[in-house]
Amino acid sequence: MSTTFWVWAHLSFILVVGRLLFSLAQNWVLPTKGYAAALLLIGALGMMPYQDVDLAGWLLGITNMLSVGSLLVLVLGILPRLGVNPDIDQDQQQGSWPLWFILGLILYPSALGWVSLDTYVWGYDPLMSWICLGLSPLFWLLRQRLIGLWLSLSVLAWTLELGESNNLWDYLIDPWLVIAALIWLLRQLLPKRPQQVGQEGP
Amino acid sequence: MLTRLNILYITSLVCAGVLAYFYPPLSAPPPFAESEYSPAPFTQTQTPVFEQYFLNPIDDPPSVHAGSLTMLPDGEIIAAWFGGSREGAADVAIYTARYDAEQQEWSTPVVITDRLRTSRELGRYIRKLGNPVIYADRQGRVWLYYVTVSVGGWAGSSITVKVSDNGGRRWSEAERLITSPFLNVSTLVKGSPIALQDDQLLLPVYHEMINKFGEVLQLDSKNRLIAKYRMTHQPQAIQPWIVPQSPTRASAFYRRAGDAPPRVLVNQSNLSSKYWNELSPSDAPNPGAAVSVIRDHSGRYLMAYNPQESNRTQLALARSLDGLHWEKLKDLELGEDGDEFSYPYLIRGQGGRYHLIYTWQRKRMRHLIFNQAWLEAAS
């Protein structure tokens, strides 16, 4: 395992476990330093040996390499706890979920052989990176800042070969991100529960 | 206004653009190396040669399978296979041994790697190991591609690689090939790699999850996966074995899977494996078992296979001019119900000799050496 990918794997572990923990314990309010200390502790936990590897490596065996998209979503969820305003509000994130789901539909059925066209192959072609870099400023200007940043950071990570893969798709999305996008879409489609209103007096 | 986010975005966009500009362009696979489609002519002798060996003692380990062979530039033969208490067990390791042609004997098998060592080197949990393919390139480097599984059965496989710069005596740390966007699962290896010009390599692999099909990976001289191509569009053929016929033309032979007829399946490529045509069933039976094919001195195909529509109780050699019509030359094993002789791996050695390794009753790896005169006498 290369040093850069070791960092990638351990960062993924910290972000995944940290995000889950902070979501589960959202009623416990800690000072900013408390959240930072918790992340450091999780980082140390990731280096604990488990089943012949460290915990981060064990999780990596199940999740595989997380994409830049997943890492960005996790970072955006954690930054406010650290007192950092990410400058990307909810409106600037909304467009990303349908896009990730559509990309998942383009990629995964093909990769599993349901269609004979192999769309994964496109990710080896630098042409795809140029398309991403061309679209990125457009999304940025359209105030879909998460998509703009995600596209540029994904191409940057791919060109630097920070992960295990030489394929740009692996830096853009992963199955967990597409599953999260599907859940987001289903929540949008399901009828919203009406908000409870107080009993009106006579 | 230049917020932190704007600065981060502009920096990442500019850096990505500059680096993408220098990223190597995607290139089609170069032609096959000449040694692949035009093997050096060898001196034919009239004296039939037939030798047979076992590579491992019986029950040590209790179960072995999936042998492969390669020849170093100096003519030495190396074999690799997996063995353990049973296929898929946690104690399965990858073994290797070397054939001494002068002494006419195999060295004592040694373990190259096992599950724990691979886990440590990859920095991730590995549950089991599977099919190894050993291959010596033209520079004398020896590559070992083998199957690793972290979660699930064989459909959860990915390919791991080690390399040796000293003829297979000392090996690098393991690295993974990322071949699928879906958690990098369901790519397995069985067939022999093919050398391309520019020191690139084609590695035939296959996919098993949900649908079963063959693929070929294009690897550069540093073993970076730079492209891959699908070899079959019908989900019914696995374990491709590629046989080049010219700089750009090749045939591939497959183990049948799914609803495919019980025949060895064949298709062709005219562009160094980039595009493959539809599968055709040959007249050679196939019980859903691996085949191995090379070209003999006259350019005809020579195949080691199980000549049955079910079971792996027999193993034979057959010859063909077109890859579709086969003439059985020689029965190598004629077993009874419950026997298994399978997973042949055939290469050309020095002095006009062929080397064949296969699984013998799941207990031992068997190695046969024979020459053209023995084949002709047999037929």
PDB file of N, CA, C and O in Angstrom, chain A residues 86-137:
ATOM      1  N   PRO A  86     -18.403  25.725   5.812  1.00  0.00           N
ATOM      2  CA  PRO A  86     -17.868  25.278   4.525  1.00  0.00           C
ATOM      3  C   PRO A  86     -18.234  26.181   3.339  1.00  0.00           C
ATOM      4  O   PRO A  86     -17.765  25.947   2.230  1.00  0.00           O
ATOM      5  N   ASP A  87     -19.054  27.184   3.549  1.00  0.00           N
ATOM      6  CA  ASP A  87     -19.454  28.102   2.470  1.00  0.00           C
ATOM      7  C   ASP A  87     -20.230  27.416   1.359  1.00  0.00           C
ATOM      8  O   ASP A  87     -20.323  27.937   0.249  1.00  0.00           O
ATOM      9  N   ILE A  88     -20.693  26.204   1.602  1.00  0.00           N
ATOM     10  CA  ILE A  88     -21.565  25.554   0.612  1.00  0.00           C
ATOM     11  C   ILE A  88     -22.857  25.236   1.336  1.00  0.00           C
ATOM     12  O   ILE A  88     -22.911  24.312   2.147  1.00  0.00           O
ATOM     13  N   ASP A  89     -23.887  26.010   1.077  1.00  0.00           N
ATOM     14  CA  ASP A  89     -25.134  25.761   1.798  1.00  0.00           C
ATOM     15  C   ASP A  89     -25.924  24.649   1.115  1.00  0.00           C
ATOM     16  O   ASP A  89     -25.529  24.120   0.085  1.00  0.00           O
ATOM     17  N   GLN A  90     -27.038  24.297   1.735  1.00  0.00           N
ATOM     18  CA  GLN A  90     -27.831  23.155   1.243  1.00  0.00           C
ATOM     19  C   GLN A  90     -28.238  23.338  -0.216  1.00  0.00           C
ATOM     20  O   GLN A  90     -28.224  22.390  -0.995  1.00  0.00           O
ATOM     21  N   ASP A  91     -28.604  24.583  -0.589  1.00  0.00           N
ATOM     22  CA  ASP A  91     -29.037  24.827  -1.969  1.00  0.00           C
ATOM     23  C   ASP A  91     -27.931  24.507  -2.965  1.00  0.00           C
ATOM     24  O   ASP A  91     -28.199  24.093  -4.089  1.00  0.00           O
ATOM     25  N   GLN A  92     -26.686  24.726  -2.529  1.00  0.00           N
ATOM     26  CA  GLN A  92     -25.559  24.491  -3.441  1.00  0.00           C
ATOM     27  C   GLN A  92     -25.134  23.021  -3.466  1.00  0.00           C
ATOM     28  O   GLN A  92     -24.170  22.662  -4.107  1.00  0.00           O
ATOM     29  N   GLN A  93     -25.863  22.187  -2.694  1.00  0.00           N
ATOM     30  CA  GLN A  93     -25.548  20.748  -2.693  1.00  0.00           C
ATOM     31  C   GLN A  93     -26.642  19.937  -3.370  1.00  0.00           C
ATOM     32  O   GLN A  93     -26.406  18.786  -3.735  1.00  0.00           O
ATOM     33  N   GLN A  94     -27.827  20.542  -3.515  1.00  0.00           N
ATOM     34  CA  GLN A  94     -28.995  19.758  -3.945  1.00  0.00           C
ATOM     35  C   GLN A  94     -28.785  19.061  -5.295  1.00  0.00           C
ATOM     36  O   GLN A  94     -29.197  17.928  -5.479  1.00  0.00           O
ATOM     37  N   GLY A  95     -28.160  19.741  -6.220  1.00  0.00           N
ATOM     38  CA  GLY A  95     -28.022  19.175  -7.565  1.00  0.00           C
ATOM     39  C   GLY A  95     -27.112  17.961  -7.617  1.00  0.00           C
ATOM     40  O   GLY A  95     -27.178  17.157  -8.558  1.00  0.00           O
ATOM     41  N   SER A  96     -26.263  17.810  -6.618  1.00  0.00           N
ATOM     42  CA  SER A  96     -25.270  16.732  -6.683  1.00  0.00           C
ATOM     43  C   SER A  96     -25.898  15.352  -6.522  1.00  0.00           C
ATOM     44  O   SER A  96     -25.485  14.398  -7.171  1.00  0.00           O
ATOM     45  N   TRP A  97     -26.926  15.255  -5.673  1.00  0.00           N
ATOM     46  CA  TRP A  97     -27.495  13.913  -5.418  1.00  0.00           C
ATOM     47  C   TRP A  97     -28.110  13.291  -6.672  1.00  0.00           C
ATOM     48  O   TRP A  97     -27.787  12.130  -6.991  1.00  0.00           O
ATOM     49  N   PRO A  98     -28.989  14.010  -7.391  1.00  0.00           N
ATOM     50  CA  PRO A  98     -29.510  13.392  -8.632  1.00  0.00           C
ATOM     51  C   PRO A  98     -28.390  13.071  -9.623  1.00  0.00           C
ATOM     52  O   PRO A  98     -28.432  12.036 -10.296  1.00  0.00           O
ATOM     53  N   LEU A  99     -27.382  13.941  -9.702  1.00  0.00           N
ATOM     54  CA  LEU A  99     -26.286  13.703 -10.652  1.00  0.00           C
ATOM     55  C   LEU A  99     -25.530  12.427 -10.284  1.00  0.00           C
ATOM     56  O   LEU A  99     -25.221  11.602 -11.143  1.00  0.00           O
ATOM     57  N   TRP A 100     -25.246  12.253  -9.009  1.00  0.00           N
ATOM     58  CA  TRP A 100     -24.512  11.043  -8.583  1.00  0.00           C
ATOM     59  C   TRP A 100     -25.343   9.788  -8.854  1.00  0.00           C
ATOM     60  O   TRP A 100     -24.802   8.756  -9.238  1.00  0.00           O
ATOM     61  N   PHE A 101     -26.652   9.899  -8.654  1.00  0.00           N
ATOM     62  CA  PHE A 101     -27.499   8.737  -8.912  1.00  0.00           C
ATOM     63  C   PHE A 101     -27.504   8.395 -10.400  1.00  0.00           C
ATOM     64  O   PHE A 101     -27.385   7.230 -10.789  1.00  0.00           O
ATOM     65  N   ILE A 102     -27.590   9.420 -11.228  1.00  0.00           N
ATOM     66  CA  ILE A 102     -27.584   9.184 -12.690  1.00  0.00           C
ATOM     67  C   ILE A 102     -26.244   8.577 -13.120  1.00  0.00           C
ATOM     68  O   ILE A 102     -26.200   7.623 -13.905  1.00  0.00           O
ATOM     69  N   LEU A 103     -25.166   9.095 -12.581  1.00  0.00           N
ATOM     70  CA  LEU A 103     -23.851   8.526 -12.924  1.00  0.00           C
ATOM     71  C   LEU A 103     -23.752   7.072 -12.474  1.00  0.00           C
ATOM     72  O   LEU A 103     -23.171   6.227 -13.162  1.00  0.00           O
ATOM     73  N   GLY A 104     -24.349   6.776 -11.325  1.00  0.00           N
ATOM     74  CA  GLY A 104     -24.372   5.384 -10.858  1.00  0.00           C
ATOM     75  C   GLY A 104     -25.132   4.494 -11.823  1.00  0.00           C
ATOM     76  O   GLY A 104     -24.714   3.361 -12.102  1.00  0.00           O
ATOM     77  N   LEU A 105     -26.239   5.012 -12.365  1.00  0.00           N
ATOM     78  CA  LEU A 105     -27.012   4.232 -13.343  1.00  0.00           C
ATOM     79  C   LEU A 105     -26.211   4.014 -14.629  1.00  0.00           C
ATOM     80  O   LEU A 105     -26.329   2.982 -15.276  1.00  0.00           O
ATOM     81  N   ILE A 106     -25.405   5.001 -14.989  1.00  0.00           N
ATOM     82  CA  ILE A 106     -24.584   4.866 -16.200  1.00  0.00           C
ATOM     83  C   ILE A 106     -23.462   3.853 -15.967  1.00  0.00           C
ATOM     84  O   ILE A 106     -23.121   3.071 -16.847  1.00  0.00           O
ATOM     85  N   LEU A 107     -22.921   3.835 -14.754  1.00  0.00           N
ATOM     86  CA  LEU A 107     -21.711   3.040 -14.512  1.00  0.00           C
ATOM     87  C   LEU A 107     -21.979   1.605 -14.075  1.00  0.00           C
ATOM     88  O   LEU A 107     -21.443   0.659 -14.667  1.00  0.00           O
ATOM     89  N   TYR A 108     -22.789   1.418 -13.030  1.00  0.00           N
ATOM     90  CA  TYR A 108     -22.798   0.103 -12.386  1.00  0.00           C
ATOM     91  C   TYR A 108     -23.510  -1.008 -13.168  1.00  0.00           C
ATOM     92  O   TYR A 108     -22.985  -2.127 -13.219  1.00  0.00           O
ATOM     93  N   PRO A 109     -24.679  -0.753 -13.783  1.00  0.00           N
ATOM     94  CA  PRO A 109     -25.264  -1.847 -14.580  1.00  0.00           C
ATOM     95  C   PRO A 109     -24.316  -2.309 -15.687  1.00  0.00           C
ATOM     96  O   PRO A 109     -24.216  -3.496 -15.981  1.00  0.00           O
ATOM     97  N   SER A 110     -23.594  -1.378 -16.256  1.00  0.00           N
ATOM     98  CA  SER A 110     -22.627  -1.727 -17.304  1.00  0.00           C
ATOM     99  C   SER A 110     -21.475  -2.535 -16.720  1.00  0.00           C
ATOM    100  O   SER A 110     -21.050  -3.551 -17.282  1.00  0.00           O
ATOM    101  N   ALA A 111     -20.977  -2.110 -15.564  1.00  0.00           N
ATOM    102  CA  ALA A 111     -19.837  -2.813 -14.955  1.00  0.00           C
ATOM    103  C   ALA A 111     -20.207  -4.231 -14.564  1.00  0.00           C
ATOM    104  O   ALA A 111     -19.356  -5.120 -14.562  1.00  0.00           O
ATOM    105  N   LEU A 112     -21.470  -4.453 -14.229  1.00  0.00           N
ATOM    106  CA  LEU A 112     -21.893  -5.794 -13.832  1.00  0.00           C
ATOM    107  C   LEU A 112     -22.349  -6.628 -15.031  1.00  0.00           C
ATOM    108  O   LEU A 112     -22.814  -7.749 -14.858  1.00  0.00           O
ATOM    109  N   GLY A 113     -22.239  -6.072 -16.230  1.00  0.00           N
ATOM    110  CA  GLY A 113     -22.492  -6.864 -17.427  1.00  0.00           C
ATOM    111  C   GLY A 113     -23.935  -6.901 -17.878  1.00  0.00           C
ATOM    112  O   GLY A 113     -24.302  -7.705 -18.719  1.00  0.00           O
ATOM    113  N   TRP A 114     -24.790  -6.027 -17.323  1.00  0.00           N
ATOM    114  CA  TRP A 114     -26.180  -6.022 -17.773  1.00  0.00           C
ATOM    115  C   TRP A 114     -26.301  -5.444 -19.176  1.00  0.00           C
ATOM    116  O   TRP A 114     -27.249  -5.726 -19.882  1.00  0.00           O
ATOM    117  N   VAL A 115     -25.395  -4.579 -19.549  1.00  0.00           N
ATOM    118  CA  VAL A 115     -25.362  -4.073 -20.930  1.00  0.00           C
ATOM    119  C   VAL A 115     -23.963  -4.326 -21.484  1.00  0.00           C
ATOM    120  O   VAL A 115     -22.994  -4.385 -20.736  1.00  0.00           O
ATOM    121  N   SER A 116     -23.900  -4.477 -22.803  1.00  0.00           N
ATOM    122  CA  SER A 116     -22.604  -4.870 -23.375  1.00  0.00           C
ATOM    123  C   SER A 116     -21.633  -3.688 -23.446  1.00  0.00           C
ATOM    124  O   SER A 116     -20.428  -3.875 -23.481  1.00  0.00           O
ATOM    125  N   LEU A 117     -22.169  -2.449 -23.431  1.00  0.00           N
ATOM    126  CA  LEU A 117     -21.288  -1.281 -23.450  1.00  0.00           C
ATOM    127  C   LEU A 117     -20.592  -1.155 -22.098  1.00  0.00           C
ATOM    128  O   LEU A 117     -21.252  -1.161 -21.062  1.00  0.00           O
ATOM    129  N   ASP A 118     -19.272  -1.046 -22.102  1.00  0.00           N
ATOM    130  CA  ASP A 118     -18.529  -0.928 -20.850  1.00  0.00           C
ATOM    131  C   ASP A 118     -18.179   0.540 -20.601  1.00  0.00           C
ATOM    132  O   ASP A 118     -17.193   1.056 -21.116  1.00  0.00           O
ATOM    133  N   THR A 119     -18.993   1.198 -19.790  1.00  0.00           N
ATOM    134  CA  THR A 119     -18.782   2.630 -19.547  1.00  0.00           C
ATOM    135  C   THR A 119     -17.590   2.896 -18.624  1.00  0.00           C
ATOM    136  O   THR A 119     -17.057   4.002 -18.592  1.00  0.00           O
ATOM    137  N   TYR A 120     -17.177   1.892 -17.860  1.00  0.00           N
ATOM    138  CA  TYR A 120     -16.034   2.070 -16.954  1.00  0.00           C
ATOM    139  C   TYR A 120     -14.764   2.410 -17.734  1.00  0.00           C
ATOM    140  O   TYR A 120     -13.892   3.129 -17.236  1.00  0.00           O
ATOM    141  N   VAL A 121     -14.683   1.899 -18.972  1.00  0.00           N
ATOM    142  CA  VAL A 121     -13.493   2.127 -19.800  1.00  0.00           C
ATOM    143  C   VAL A 121     -13.262   3.620 -20.046  1.00  0.00           C
ATOM    144  O   VAL A 121     -12.117   4.060 -20.177  1.00  0.00           O
ATOM    145  N   TRP A 122     -14.338   4.398 -20.076  1.00  0.00           N
ATOM    146  CA  TRP A 122     -14.189   5.846 -20.327  1.00  0.00           C
ATOM    147  C   TRP A 122     -13.276   6.483 -19.295  1.00  0.00           C
ATOM    148  O   TRP A 122     -12.594   7.469 -19.583  1.00  0.00           O
ATOM    149  N   GLY A 123     -13.257   5.929 -18.106  1.00  0.00           N
ATOM    150  CA  GLY A 123     -12.474   6.527 -17.018  1.00  0.00           C
ATOM    151  C   GLY A 123     -10.969   6.422 -17.200  1.00  0.00           C
ATOM    152  O   GLY A 123     -10.215   7.062 -16.469  1.00  0.00           O
ATOM    153  N   TYR A 124     -10.514   5.603 -18.150  1.00  0.00           N
ATOM    154  CA  TYR A 124      -9.077   5.536 -18.433  1.00  0.00           C
ATOM    155  C   TYR A 124      -8.652   6.615 -19.418  1.00  0.00           C
ATOM    156  O   TYR A 124      -7.467   6.824 -19.637  1.00  0.00           O
ATOM    157  N   ASP A 125      -9.644   7.242 -20.059  1.00  0.00           N
ATOM    158  CA  ASP A 125      -9.357   8.185 -21.140  1.00  0.00           C
ATOM    159  C   ASP A 125      -9.264   9.614 -20.588  1.00  0.00           C
ATOM    160  O   ASP A 125     -10.217  10.094 -19.962  1.00  0.00           O
ATOM    161  N   PRO A 126      -8.136  10.303 -20.805  1.00  0.00           N
ATOM    162  CA  PRO A 126      -8.027  11.690 -20.322  1.00  0.00           C
ATOM    163  C   PRO A 126      -9.124  12.601 -20.862  1.00  0.00           C
ATOM    164  O   PRO A 126      -9.408  13.638 -20.259  1.00  0.00           O
ATOM    165  N   LEU A 127      -9.757  12.201 -21.964  1.00  0.00           N
ATOM    166  CA  LEU A 127     -10.857  13.003 -22.498  1.00  0.00           C
ATOM    167  C   LEU A 127     -11.940  13.219 -21.442  1.00  0.00           C
ATOM    168  O   LEU A 127     -12.514  14.312 -21.332  1.00  0.00           O
ATOM    169  N   MET A 128     -12.191  12.185 -20.650  1.00  0.00           N
ATOM    170  CA  MET A 128     -13.222  12.307 -19.611  1.00  0.00           C
ATOM    171  C   MET A 128     -12.815  13.349 -18.566  1.00  0.00           C
ATOM    172  O   MET A 128     -13.657  14.081 -18.037  1.00  0.00           O
ATOM    173  N   SER A 129     -11.511  13.429 -18.290  1.00  0.00           N
ATOM    174  CA  SER A 129     -11.069  14.430 -17.311  1.00  0.00           C
ATOM    175  C   SER A 129     -11.259  15.841 -17.864  1.00  0.00           C
ATOM    176  O   SER A 129     -11.608  16.767 -17.125  1.00  0.00           O
ATOM    177  N   TRP A 130     -11.054  15.998 -19.178  1.00  0.00           N
ATOM    178  CA  TRP A 130     -11.254  17.314 -19.781  1.00  0.00           C
ATOM    179  C   TRP A 130     -12.728  17.712 -19.769  1.00  0.00           C
ATOM    180  O   TRP A 130     -13.067  18.885 -19.588  1.00  0.00           O
ATOM    181  N   ILE A 131     -13.587  16.722 -19.970  1.00  0.00           N
ATOM    182  CA  ILE A 131     -15.029  17.010 -19.894  1.00  0.00           C
ATOM    183  C   ILE A 131     -15.382  17.459 -18.470  1.00  0.00           C
ATOM    184  O   ILE A 131     -16.102  18.449 -18.278  1.00  0.00           O
ATOM    185  N   CYS A 132     -14.856  16.751 -17.487  1.00  0.00           N
ATOM    186  CA  CYS A 132     -15.120  17.125 -16.079  1.00  0.00           C
ATOM    187  C   CYS A 132     -14.610  18.537 -15.790  1.00  0.00           C
ATOM    188  O   CYS A 132     -15.304  19.348 -15.160  1.00  0.00           O
ATOM    189  N   LEU A 133     -13.392  18.829 -16.252  1.00  0.00           N
ATOM    190  CA  LEU A 133     -12.809  20.155 -15.978  1.00  0.00           C
ATOM    191  C   LEU A 133     -13.546  21.246 -16.737  1.00  0.00           C
ATOM    192  O   LEU A 133     -13.621  22.387 -16.275  1.00  0.00           O
ATOM    193  N   GLY A 134     -14.106  20.902 -17.894  1.00  0.00           N
ATOM    194  CA  GLY A 134     -14.886  21.886 -18.651  1.00  0.00           C
ATOM    195  C   GLY A 134     -16.220  22.181 -17.988  1.00  0.00           C
ATOM    196  O   GLY A 134     -16.697  23.320 -17.986  1.00  0.00           O
ATOM    197  N   LEU A 135     -16.831  21.132 -17.420  1.00  0.00           N
ATOM    198  CA  LEU A 135     -18.145  21.308 -16.788  1.00  0.00           C
ATOM    199  C   LEU A 135     -18.035  21.953 -15.407  1.00  0.00           C
ATOM    200  O   LEU A 135     -18.962  22.631 -14.953  1.00  0.00           O
ATOM    201  N   SER A 136     -16.901  21.746 -14.769  1.00  0.00           N
ATOM    202  CA  SER A 136     -16.753  22.198 -13.386  1.00  0.00           C
ATOM    203  C   SER A 136     -17.037  23.700 -13.206  1.00  0.00           C
ATOM    204  O   SER A 136     -17.852  24.068 -12.334  1.00  0.00           O
ATOM    205  N   PRO A 137     -16.434  24.609 -14.001  1.00  0.00           N
ATOM    206  CA  PRO A 137     -16.731  26.035 -13.793  1.00  0.00           C
ATOM    207  C   PRO A 137     -18.183  26.385 -14.090  1.00  0.00           C
ATOM    208  O   PRO A 137     -18.742  27.291 -13.472  1.00  0.00           O
TER     209      PRO A 137
END
